[in-house]
mmCIF file of N, CA and C in Angstrom:
data_model
loop_
_atom_site.group_PDB
_atom_site.id
_atom_site.type_symbol
_atom_site.label_atom_id
_atom_site.label_comp_id
_atom_site.label_asym_id
_atom_site.label_seq_id
_atom_site.Cartn_x
_atom_site.Cartn_y
_atom_site.Cartn_z
ATOM 1 N N GLY A 1 29.340 -9.459 2.629
ATOM 2 C CA GLY A 1 30.560 -9.659 3.532
ATOM 3 C C GLY A 1 31.000 -8.272 3.520
ATOM 4 N N ASN A 2 32.494 -8.551 3.728
ATOM 5 C CA ASN A 2 32.988 -6.899 3.940
ATOM 6 C C ASN A 2 34.131 -6.400 2.663
ATOM 7 N N GLU A 3 33.557 -7.015 1.710
ATOM 8 C CA GLU A 3 34.470 -6.703 0.668
ATOM 9 C C GLU A 3 34.855 -5.535 0.302
ATOM 10 N N CYS A 4 33.835 -4.304 0.300
ATOM 11 C CA CYS A 4 34.364 -3.086 0.147
ATOM 12 C C CYS A 4 35.591 -2.568 1.096
ATOM 13 N N GLU A 5 35.413 -2.836 2.228
ATOM 14 C CA GLU A 5 36.596 -2.490 3.259
ATOM 15 C C GLU A 5 37.766 -2.978 2.658
ATOM 16 N N ILE A 6 37.660 -4.419 2.344
ATOM 17 C CA ILE A 6 39.071 -5.421 2.158
ATOM 18 C C ILE A 6 39.609 -4.723 0.985
ATOM 19 N N ILE A 7 38.569 -4.224 0.001
ATOM 20 C CA ILE A 7 39.344 -3.898 -1.247
ATOM 21 C C ILE A 7 39.763 -2.455 -1.847
ATOM 22 N N SER A 8 38.919 -1.497 -0.382
ATOM 23 C CA SER A 8 39.664 -0.374 -0.596
ATOM 24 C C SER A 8 41.099 0.081 -0.542
ATOM 25 N N ASP A 9 41.761 -1.244 0.177
ATOM 26 C CA ASP A 9 43.096 -0.928 0.275
ATOM 27 C C ASP A 9 44.163 -1.373 -0.996
ATOM 28 N N LEU A 10 43.335 -1.678 -1.840
ATOM 29 C CA LEU A 10 44.114 -2.263 -3.186
ATOM 30 C C LEU A 10 44.216 -1.343 -4.017
ATOM 31 N N SER A 11 45.119 -1.610 -5.025
ATOM 32 C CA SER A 11 45.542 -0.307 -6.085
ATOM 33 C C SER A 11 43.969 -0.429 -7.008
ATOM 34 N N ARG A 12 43.906 0.494 -7.913
ATOM 35 C CA ARG A 12 42.765 0.823 -8.582
ATOM 36 C C ARG A 12 42.534 -0.296 -9.443
ATOM 37 N N ASP A 13 43.379 -0.755 -10.220
ATOM 38 C CA ASP A 13 43.431 -1.870 -11.139
ATOM 39 C C ASP A 13 43.201 -3.068 -10.441
ATOM 40 N N LEU A 14 44.066 -3.294 -9.524
ATOM 41 C CA LEU A 14 43.813 -4.542 -8.664
ATOM 42 C C LEU A 14 42.308 -4.675 -8.241
ATOM 43 N N GLN A 15 41.771 -3.554 -7.699
ATOM 44 C CA GLN A 15 40.136 -3.447 -7.433
ATOM 45 C C GLN A 15 39.252 -3.730 -8.722
ATOM 46 N N THR A 16 39.808 -3.117 -9.847
ATOM 47 C CA THR A 16 38.824 -3.532 -10.881
ATOM 48 C C THR A 16 38.815 -5.065 -11.279
ATOM 49 N N GLU A 17 40.118 -5.690 -11.082
ATOM 50 C CA GLU A 17 39.970 -6.881 -11.384
ATOM 51 C C GLU A 17 39.414 -7.929 -10.337
ATOM 52 N N VAL A 18 39.363 -7.473 -8.842
ATOM 53 C CA VAL A 18 38.774 -8.207 -7.972
ATOM 54 C C VAL A 18 37.101 -7.988 -8.259
ATOM 55 N N LEU A 19 36.984 -6.745 -8.464
ATOM 56 C CA LEU A 19 35.316 -6.407 -8.771
ATOM 57 C C LEU A 19 34.914 -6.986 -9.930
ATOM 58 N N HIS A 20 35.840 -7.335 -11.094
ATOM 59 C CA HIS A 20 35.103 -8.184 -12.313
ATOM 60 C C HIS A 20 35.288 -9.525 -11.791
ATOM 61 N N ALA A 21 35.864 -10.035 -11.324
ATOM 62 C CA ALA A 21 35.508 -11.295 -10.879
ATOM 63 C C ALA A 21 34.648 -11.610 -10.168
ATOM 64 N N LEU A 22 34.090 -10.920 -9.076
ATOM 65 C CA LEU A 22 33.430 -10.855 -8.050
ATOM 66 C C LEU A 22 31.780 -10.678 -8.926
ATOM 67 N N HIS A 23 31.776 -9.995 -10.129
ATOM 68 C CA HIS A 23 30.418 -9.838 -10.510
ATOM 69 C C HIS A 23 30.435 -9.975 -11.902
ATOM 70 N N ASP A 24 31.367 -10.618 -12.485
ATOM 71 C CA ASP A 24 31.346 -11.038 -14.050
ATOM 72 C C ASP A 24 29.939 -11.772 -14.144
ATOM 73 N N SER A 25 29.385 -12.899 -13.242
ATOM 74 C CA SER A 25 28.525 -13.411 -13.690
ATOM 75 C C SER A 25 27.242 -12.743 -13.756
ATOM 76 N N MET A 26 27.250 -11.541 -13.057
ATOM 77 C CA MET A 26 25.861 -10.803 -12.898
ATOM 78 C C MET A 26 25.876 -9.899 -14.207
ATOM 79 N N ILE A 27 27.145 -9.376 -14.509
ATOM 80 C CA ILE A 27 27.303 -8.534 -15.533
ATOM 81 C C ILE A 27 27.254 -9.418 -17.008
ATOM 82 N N SER A 28 27.806 -10.544 -16.978
ATOM 83 C CA SER A 28 27.702 -11.285 -18.388
ATOM 84 C C SER A 28 26.190 -11.596 -18.619
ATOM 85 N N LYS A 29 25.172 -11.804 -17.623
ATOM 86 C CA LYS A 29 23.920 -12.312 -18.100
ATOM 87 C C LYS A 29 22.921 -10.940 -18.037
ATOM 88 N N ASN A 30 23.638 -9.803 -17.589
ATOM 89 C CA ASN A 30 22.827 -8.517 -17.875
ATOM 90 C C ASN A 30 22.685 -7.955 -19.317
ATOM 91 N N VAL A 31 21.741 -7.830 -19.908
ATOM 92 C CA VAL A 31 21.376 -7.328 -20.966
ATOM 93 C C VAL A 31 21.934 -5.924 -21.206
ATOM 94 N N PHE A 32 21.809 -5.371 -20.245
ATOM 95 C CA PHE A 32 22.378 -3.700 -20.020
ATOM 96 C C PHE A 32 23.778 -3.507 -20.480
ATOM 97 N N PHE A 33 24.734 -4.465 -20.229
ATOM 98 C CA PHE A 33 25.871 -4.331 -20.022
ATOM 99 C C PHE A 33 26.717 -4.909 -21.494
ATOM 100 N N THR A 34 25.758 -5.882 -22.235
ATOM 101 C CA THR A 34 26.244 -6.635 -23.205
ATOM 102 C C THR A 34 26.995 -5.898 -24.145
ATOM 103 N N ASN A 35 26.824 -4.876 -24.819
ATOM 104 C CA ASN A 35 27.402 -4.017 -25.780
ATOM 105 C C ASN A 35 28.448 -3.016 -25.427
ATOM 106 N N LEU A 36 28.720 -3.412 -24.248
ATOM 107 C CA LEU A 36 29.780 -2.552 -23.396
ATOM 108 C C LEU A 36 31.364 -3.279 -23.762
ATOM 109 N N SER A 37 32.430 -2.360 -24.055
ATOM 110 C CA SER A 37 33.832 -2.918 -23.814
ATOM 111 C C SER A 37 34.136 -3.231 -22.526
ATOM 112 N N ARG A 38 35.086 -4.157 -22.250
ATOM 113 C CA ARG A 38 35.806 -4.293 -21.102
ATOM 114 C C ARG A 38 35.957 -3.228 -20.083
ATOM 115 N N PRO A 39 36.575 -1.943 -20.876
ATOM 116 C CA PRO A 39 37.182 -0.774 -19.997
ATOM 117 C C PRO A 39 35.905 -0.166 -19.662
ATOM 118 N N ALA A 40 34.621 -0.129 -20.389
ATOM 119 C CA ALA A 40 33.588 0.666 -20.293
ATOM 120 C C ALA A 40 33.242 -0.203 -18.788
ATOM 121 N N VAL A 41 33.235 -1.413 -18.949
ATOM 122 C CA VAL A 41 32.259 -2.248 -17.760
ATOM 123 C C VAL A 41 33.262 -1.827 -16.434
ATOM 124 N N SER A 42 34.547 -1.820 -16.857
ATOM 125 C CA SER A 42 35.229 -1.533 -15.788
ATOM 126 C C SER A 42 35.081 -0.099 -15.012
ATOM 127 N N SER A 43 34.732 0.731 -15.703
ATOM 128 C CA SER A 43 34.529 1.832 -15.158
ATOM 129 C C SER A 43 32.924 1.823 -14.475
ATOM 130 N N LEU A 44 32.264 1.197 -15.206
ATOM 131 C CA LEU A 44 30.771 1.229 -14.534
ATOM 132 C C LEU A 44 30.869 0.450 -13.290
ATOM 133 N N ILE A 45 31.437 -0.581 -13.156
ATOM 134 C CA ILE A 45 32.126 -1.284 -12.056
ATOM 135 C C ILE A 45 32.444 -0.542 -10.745
ATOM 136 N N GLN A 46 33.199 0.265 -11.243
ATOM 137 C CA GLN A 46 33.748 1.103 -10.154
ATOM 138 C C GLN A 46 32.848 2.297 -9.871
ATOM 139 N N CYS A 47 31.981 2.610 -10.353
ATOM 140 C CA CYS A 47 30.563 3.486 -9.999
ATOM 141 C C CYS A 47 29.535 2.594 -9.194
ATOM 142 N N LEU A 48 29.677 1.492 -9.052
ATOM 143 C CA LEU A 48 28.719 0.467 -8.258
ATOM 144 C C LEU A 48 28.660 0.758 -6.817
ATOM 145 N N THR A 49 27.488 1.000 -6.098
ATOM 146 C CA THR A 49 27.733 0.835 -4.689
ATOM 147 C C THR A 49 26.706 -0.202 -4.234
ATOM 148 N N LEU A 50 27.040 -1.090 -3.171
ATOM 149 C CA LEU A 50 26.334 -2.390 -3.007
ATOM 150 C C LEU A 50 25.362 -1.939 -1.704
ATOM 151 N N PHE A 51 24.116 -1.948 -1.563
ATOM 152 C CA PHE A 51 23.482 -1.913 -0.889
ATOM 153 C C PHE A 51 22.384 -3.297 -0.474
ATOM 154 N N SER A 52 22.247 -3.737 1.014
ATOM 155 C CA SER A 52 21.413 -4.636 1.336
ATOM 156 C C SER A 52 20.184 -4.244 1.772
ATOM 157 N N PHE A 53 19.096 -5.091 1.533
ATOM 158 C CA PHE A 53 17.612 -4.589 1.837
ATOM 159 C C PHE A 53 17.285 -5.755 2.601
ATOM 160 N N ASN A 54 16.372 -5.476 3.789
ATOM 161 C CA ASN A 54 15.406 -6.742 4.311
ATOM 162 C C ASN A 54 14.271 -6.749 3.631
ATOM 163 N N PRO A 55 13.541 -8.120 4.022
ATOM 164 C CA PRO A 55 12.239 -8.367 3.111
ATOM 165 C C PRO A 55 11.222 -7.563 3.772
ATOM 166 N N ASN A 56 10.593 -6.727 2.744
ATOM 167 C CA ASN A 56 9.624 -5.949 2.674
ATOM 168 C C ASN A 56 9.948 -4.380 2.591
ATOM 169 N N GLU A 57 11.330 -4.067 2.819
ATOM 170 C CA GLU A 57 11.938 -2.840 2.729
ATOM 171 C C GLU A 57 11.572 -2.412 1.125
ATOM 172 N N ILE A 58 11.157 -0.908 0.877
ATOM 173 C CA ILE A 58 10.974 -0.218 -0.074
ATOM 174 C C ILE A 58 12.291 0.201 -0.640
ATOM 175 N N ILE A 59 12.707 -0.220 -1.867
ATOM 176 C CA ILE A 59 13.626 -0.088 -2.597
ATOM 177 C C ILE A 59 13.570 1.598 -3.324
ATOM 178 N N VAL A 60 12.013 1.268 -3.996
ATOM 179 C CA VAL A 60 12.032 2.686 -5.121
ATOM 180 C C VAL A 60 10.581 2.863 -4.882
ATOM 181 N N ASN A 61 10.121 4.068 -4.637
ATOM 182 C CA ASN A 61 8.846 4.653 -4.468
ATOM 183 C C ASN A 61 8.202 5.250 -5.772
ATOM 184 N N GLU A 62 7.147 4.714 -6.123
ATOM 185 C CA GLU A 62 6.208 5.113 -7.341
ATOM 186 C C GLU A 62 6.104 6.726 -7.224
ATOM 187 N N GLY A 63 6.362 7.643 -8.144
ATOM 188 C CA GLY A 63 6.266 8.997 -7.944
ATOM 189 C C GLY A 63 7.402 9.955 -7.564
ATOM 190 N N GLU A 64 8.291 9.122 -7.381
ATOM 191 C CA GLU A 64 9.791 10.121 -6.510
ATOM 192 C C GLU A 64 10.625 10.045 -8.014
ATOM 193 N N VAL A 65 11.314 10.937 -7.928
ATOM 194 C CA VAL A 65 12.075 11.498 -9.106
ATOM 195 C C VAL A 65 13.523 10.324 -8.958
ATOM 196 N N GLY A 66 13.567 9.425 -10.078
ATOM 197 C CA GLY A 66 14.964 8.785 -10.021
ATOM 198 C C GLY A 66 16.105 9.230 -10.537
ATOM 199 N N THR A 67 17.106 9.108 -9.645
ATOM 200 C CA THR A 67 18.461 9.341 -10.427
ATOM 201 C C THR A 67 19.458 8.053 -10.445
ATOM 202 N N GLU A 68 18.806 6.984 -10.234
ATOM 203 C CA GLU A 68 19.671 5.605 -10.173
ATOM 204 C C GLU A 68 19.099 4.496 -10.768
ATOM 205 N N MET A 69 19.841 3.629 -11.080
ATOM 206 C CA MET A 69 19.343 2.318 -11.345
ATOM 207 C C MET A 69 19.871 1.224 -10.399
ATOM 208 N N PHE A 70 19.092 0.154 -10.439
ATOM 209 C CA PHE A 70 19.663 -1.018 -9.653
ATOM 210 C C PHE A 70 19.899 -2.364 -10.227
ATOM 211 N N PHE A 71 20.835 -2.980 -9.944
ATOM 212 C CA PHE A 71 21.095 -4.763 -10.401
ATOM 213 C C PHE A 71 20.920 -5.275 -9.410
ATOM 214 N N ILE A 72 20.185 -6.395 -9.247
ATOM 215 C CA ILE A 72 20.095 -7.317 -8.215
ATOM 216 C C ILE A 72 21.075 -8.212 -8.546
ATOM 217 N N ALA A 73 22.096 -8.277 -7.264
ATOM 218 C CA ALA A 73 23.109 -9.298 -7.013
ATOM 219 C C ALA A 73 22.734 -10.855 -6.554
ATOM 220 N N ASP A 74 21.719 -10.588 -5.607
ATOM 221 C CA ASP A 74 21.328 -11.478 -5.057
ATOM 222 C C ASP A 74 19.836 -11.035 -4.065
ATOM 223 N N GLY A 75 18.923 -12.032 -4.224
ATOM 224 C CA GLY A 75 17.345 -11.549 -3.816
ATOM 225 C C GLY A 75 16.362 -11.646 -4.776
ATOM 226 N N ILE A 76 15.351 -11.384 -4.378
ATOM 227 C CA ILE A 76 13.887 -11.509 -5.084
ATOM 228 C C ILE A 76 13.560 -9.934 -4.580
ATOM 229 N N VAL A 77 12.755 -9.229 -5.594
ATOM 230 C CA VAL A 77 11.944 -8.107 -5.488
ATOM 231 C C VAL A 77 10.774 -8.194 -6.209
ATOM 232 N N GLU A 78 9.954 -7.297 -5.684
ATOM 233 C CA GLU A 78 8.593 -7.176 -6.504
ATOM 234 C C GLU A 78 8.338 -5.848 -6.860
ATOM 235 N N VAL A 79 7.948 -5.845 -8.384
ATOM 236 C CA VAL A 79 7.465 -4.690 -8.694
ATOM 237 C C VAL A 79 5.890 -4.356 -8.799
ATOM 238 N N TYR A 80 5.375 -3.181 -8.019
ATOM 239 C CA TYR A 80 4.284 -2.807 -7.682
ATOM 240 C C TYR A 80 3.631 -1.764 -8.046
ATOM 241 N N LEU A 81 2.091 -1.541 -8.157
ATOM 242 C CA LEU A 81 1.819 -0.145 -8.717
ATOM 243 C C LEU A 81 0.296 -0.615 -8.083
ATOM 244 N N ALA A 82 -0.056 0.744 -7.094
ATOM 245 C CA ALA A 82 -1.177 0.753 -6.319
ATOM 246 C C ALA A 82 -0.932 -0.555 -5.513
ATOM 247 N N SER A 83 -1.596 -1.379 -5.409
ATOM 248 C CA SER A 83 -1.379 -2.750 -4.673
ATOM 249 C C SER A 83 -1.194 -3.807 -5.324
ATOM 250 N N LYS A 84 -1.129 -3.934 -6.630
ATOM 251 C CA LYS A 84 -1.165 -4.979 -7.513
ATOM 252 C C LYS A 84 0.228 -4.957 -7.706
ATOM 253 N N VAL A 85 0.763 -6.665 -7.727
ATOM 254 C CA VAL A 85 1.996 -6.819 -8.180
ATOM 255 C C VAL A 85 1.997 -7.015 -9.721
ATOM 256 N N LEU A 86 3.360 -6.338 -10.490
ATOM 257 C CA LEU A 86 3.346 -6.526 -11.762
ATOM 258 C C LEU A 86 4.385 -7.839 -12.089
ATOM 259 N N ARG A 87 5.320 -7.731 -11.445
ATOM 260 C CA ARG A 87 6.287 -8.729 -11.601
ATOM 261 C C ARG A 87 7.016 -8.929 -10.564
ATOM 262 N N ARG A 88 7.970 -10.221 -10.513
ATOM 263 C CA ARG A 88 9.020 -10.373 -9.410
ATOM 264 C C ARG A 88 10.405 -10.350 -10.272
ATOM 265 N N MET A 89 11.270 -9.911 -9.934
ATOM 266 C CA MET A 89 12.557 -10.007 -10.278
ATOM 267 C C MET A 89 13.786 -10.352 -9.436
ATOM 268 N N LYS A 90 14.732 -11.214 -10.127
ATOM 269 C CA LYS A 90 15.699 -11.718 -9.103
ATOM 270 C C LYS A 90 17.025 -11.386 -9.978
ATOM 271 N N ASP A 91 18.189 -12.322 -9.039
ATOM 272 C CA ASP A 91 19.552 -11.979 -9.505
ATOM 273 C C ASP A 91 19.677 -11.840 -10.836
ATOM 274 N N GLY A 92 20.626 -11.054 -11.264
ATOM 275 C CA GLY A 92 20.959 -10.721 -12.748
ATOM 276 C C GLY A 92 20.099 -9.768 -13.371
ATOM 277 N N ASP A 93 18.463 -9.432 -12.838
ATOM 278 C CA ASP A 93 18.113 -8.269 -13.255
ATOM 279 C C ASP A 93 18.116 -7.129 -12.708
ATOM 280 N N TYR A 94 17.598 -6.136 -13.624
ATOM 281 C CA TYR A 94 17.938 -4.612 -13.293
ATOM 282 C C TYR A 94 16.830 -3.939 -13.335
ATOM 283 N N PHE A 95 16.654 -2.715 -12.826
ATOM 284 C CA PHE A 95 15.556 -1.793 -12.813
ATOM 285 C C PHE A 95 15.946 -0.437 -12.650
ATOM 286 N N GLY A 96 15.155 0.290 -13.232
ATOM 287 C CA GLY A 96 15.408 1.881 -12.550
ATOM 288 C C GLY A 96 15.907 2.746 -13.765
ATOM 289 N N GLU A 97 16.399 1.929 -15.002
ATOM 290 C CA GLU A 97 17.395 2.504 -16.047
ATOM 291 C C GLU A 97 16.970 3.709 -16.439
ATOM 292 N N ILE A 98 15.413 3.848 -16.639
ATOM 293 C CA ILE A 98 15.105 5.209 -17.348
ATOM 294 C C ILE A 98 15.537 6.292 -16.638
ATOM 295 N N ALA A 99 15.761 6.135 -15.592
ATOM 296 C CA ALA A 99 16.308 7.265 -14.615
ATOM 297 C C ALA A 99 17.559 7.897 -15.067
ATOM 298 N N LEU A 100 18.691 6.804 -15.763
ATOM 299 C CA LEU A 100 19.677 7.205 -16.213
ATOM 300 C C LEU A 100 19.713 7.790 -17.729
ATOM 301 N N MET A 101 18.728 7.547 -18.043
ATOM 302 C CA MET A 101 18.437 8.013 -19.646
ATOM 303 C C MET A 101 17.467 9.233 -19.959
ATOM 304 N N SER A 102 17.087 9.719 -19.063
ATOM 305 C CA SER A 102 16.303 10.934 -18.899
ATOM 306 C C SER A 102 16.464 11.965 -18.104
ATOM 307 N N GLU A 103 16.258 13.280 -18.579
ATOM 308 C CA GLU A 103 16.682 14.502 -17.750
ATOM 309 C C GLU A 103 15.753 14.228 -16.220
ATOM 310 N N LEU A 104 14.505 14.100 -16.079
ATOM 311 C CA LEU A 104 13.353 14.014 -15.041
ATOM 312 C C LEU A 104 12.864 12.667 -14.959
ATOM 313 N N ALA A 105 13.403 11.771 -14.415
ATOM 314 C CA ALA A 105 12.421 10.455 -14.446
ATOM 315 C C ALA A 105 11.761 10.470 -13.198
ATOM 316 N N ILE A 106 10.517 10.297 -13.391
ATOM 317 C CA ILE A 106 9.627 9.934 -12.555
ATOM 318 C C ILE A 106 9.230 8.348 -12.331
ATOM 319 N N ARG A 107 9.452 7.527 -11.148
ATOM 320 C CA ARG A 107 9.200 6.524 -11.080
ATOM 321 C C ARG A 107 7.895 6.070 -11.463
ATOM 322 N N THR A 108 7.984 5.014 -12.025
ATOM 323 C CA THR A 108 6.193 4.569 -12.767
ATOM 324 C C THR A 108 5.636 3.527 -11.822
ATOM 325 N N ALA A 109 6.699 2.936 -11.299
ATOM 326 C CA ALA A 109 5.941 1.782 -9.857
ATOM 327 C C ALA A 109 7.116 1.908 -8.691
ATOM 328 N N SER A 110 6.494 1.063 -7.833
ATOM 329 C CA SER A 110 7.340 0.997 -6.757
ATOM 330 C C SER A 110 8.012 -0.424 -6.789
ATOM 331 N N VAL A 111 9.055 -0.667 -5.991
ATOM 332 C CA VAL A 111 9.921 -1.730 -5.826
ATOM 333 C C VAL A 111 10.500 -2.044 -4.302
ATOM 334 N N ARG A 112 9.685 -3.454 -3.721
ATOM 335 C CA ARG A 112 10.126 -3.626 -2.577
ATOM 336 C C ARG A 112 10.978 -5.187 -2.681
ATOM 337 N N ALA A 113 11.881 -5.330 -1.460
ATOM 338 C CA ALA A 113 12.532 -6.711 -1.189
ATOM 339 C C ALA A 113 11.744 -7.510 -0.804
ATOM 340 N N ILE A 114 11.651 -8.699 -1.501
ATOM 341 C CA ILE A 114 10.798 -9.911 -0.770
ATOM 342 C C ILE A 114 11.639 -10.775 0.121
ATOM 343 N N SER A 115 12.704 -10.778 -0.368
ATOM 344 C CA SER A 115 13.823 -11.671 0.542
ATOM 345 C C SER A 115 14.749 -10.642 1.069
ATOM 346 N N PHE A 116 16.196 -10.943 1.657
ATOM 347 C CA PHE A 116 17.117 -10.308 2.116
ATOM 348 C C PHE A 116 17.783 -10.319 0.649
ATOM 349 N N CYS A 117 17.852 -9.166 0.244
ATOM 350 C CA CYS A 117 18.692 -8.676 -1.142
ATOM 351 C C CYS A 117 19.915 -7.983 -0.948
ATOM 352 N N ASP A 118 21.039 -8.247 -1.910
ATOM 353 C CA ASP A 118 22.081 -7.687 -2.144
ATOM 354 C C ASP A 118 21.684 -7.044 -3.469
ATOM 355 N N ILE A 119 21.941 -5.400 -3.629
ATOM 356 C CA ILE A 119 21.554 -4.701 -4.958
ATOM 357 C C ILE A 119 22.507 -3.658 -5.347
ATOM 358 N N PHE A 120 23.217 -3.812 -6.467
ATOM 359 C CA PHE A 120 23.984 -2.567 -6.988
ATOM 360 C C PHE A 120 23.170 -1.798 -7.258
ATOM 361 N N CYS A 121 23.876 -0.214 -6.892
ATOM 362 C CA CYS A 121 23.065 0.896 -7.189
ATOM 363 C C CYS A 121 24.037 1.723 -8.174
ATOM 364 N N LEU A 122 23.683 2.297 -9.200
ATOM 365 C CA LEU A 122 24.277 2.984 -10.265
ATOM 366 C C LEU A 122 23.587 4.449 -10.307
ATOM 367 N N THR A 123 24.185 5.504 -9.874
ATOM 368 C CA THR A 123 23.597 6.715 -9.800
ATOM 369 C C THR A 123 24.142 7.536 -10.949
ATOM 370 N N LYS A 124 23.077 8.276 -11.642
ATOM 371 C CA LYS A 124 23.378 9.308 -12.700
ATOM 372 C C LYS A 124 24.687 9.870 -12.486
ATOM 373 N N ALA A 125 25.023 10.658 -11.191
ATOM 374 C CA ALA A 125 25.917 11.551 -10.577
ATOM 375 C C ALA A 125 26.874 11.050 -11.028
ATOM 376 N N LYS A 126 27.321 9.640 -10.830
ATOM 377 C CA LYS A 126 28.577 8.906 -10.913
ATOM 378 C C LYS A 126 29.335 8.603 -12.437
ATOM 379 N N ILE A 127 27.876 8.315 -12.972
ATOM 380 C CA ILE A 127 28.065 8.112 -14.656
ATOM 381 C C ILE A 127 28.593 9.647 -15.191
ATOM 382 N N LEU A 128 28.292 10.249 -14.850
ATOM 383 C CA LEU A 128 28.551 11.756 -15.373
ATOM 384 C C LEU A 128 29.945 12.452 -14.949
ATOM 385 N N THR A 129 30.535 11.810 -13.980
ATOM 386 C CA THR A 129 31.833 11.837 -13.708
ATOM 387 C C THR A 129 32.795 10.964 -14.123
ATOM 388 N N TYR A 130 32.422 9.717 -14.907
ATOM 389 C CA TYR A 130 33.115 9.126 -15.632
ATOM 390 C C TYR A 130 33.202 9.351 -17.101
ATOM 391 N N SER A 131 32.144 9.959 -17.677
ATOM 392 C CA SER A 131 31.946 10.149 -19.008
ATOM 393 C C SER A 131 32.604 11.383 -19.618
#
């Protein structure tokens, strides 16, 4: 929906609460977030940008430099190398986290949407602003 436009009028604290409510299920079942405090999760949530992808749309290309990681809110993606499918991922899964942890991360596989997907993106630049 148009949740981003609606909540941009709310105060920062209220935005965080709304975002928590919307994404708690995604975050609580996501290993990446389990050791973070609620304030840390709030900061991270405010850094997320939502993107929608169509079936067969490429999300990540093997060989490119990665500067963000992705959290699947809804949909199914396929991770592949050459043309061999390595695995499928769905709601609650994440990929690309190495890009946030290393200086120069080259993508080791490609990822494409299999269904219509809503995927949250967390960029290294946004994290650096918050840390």
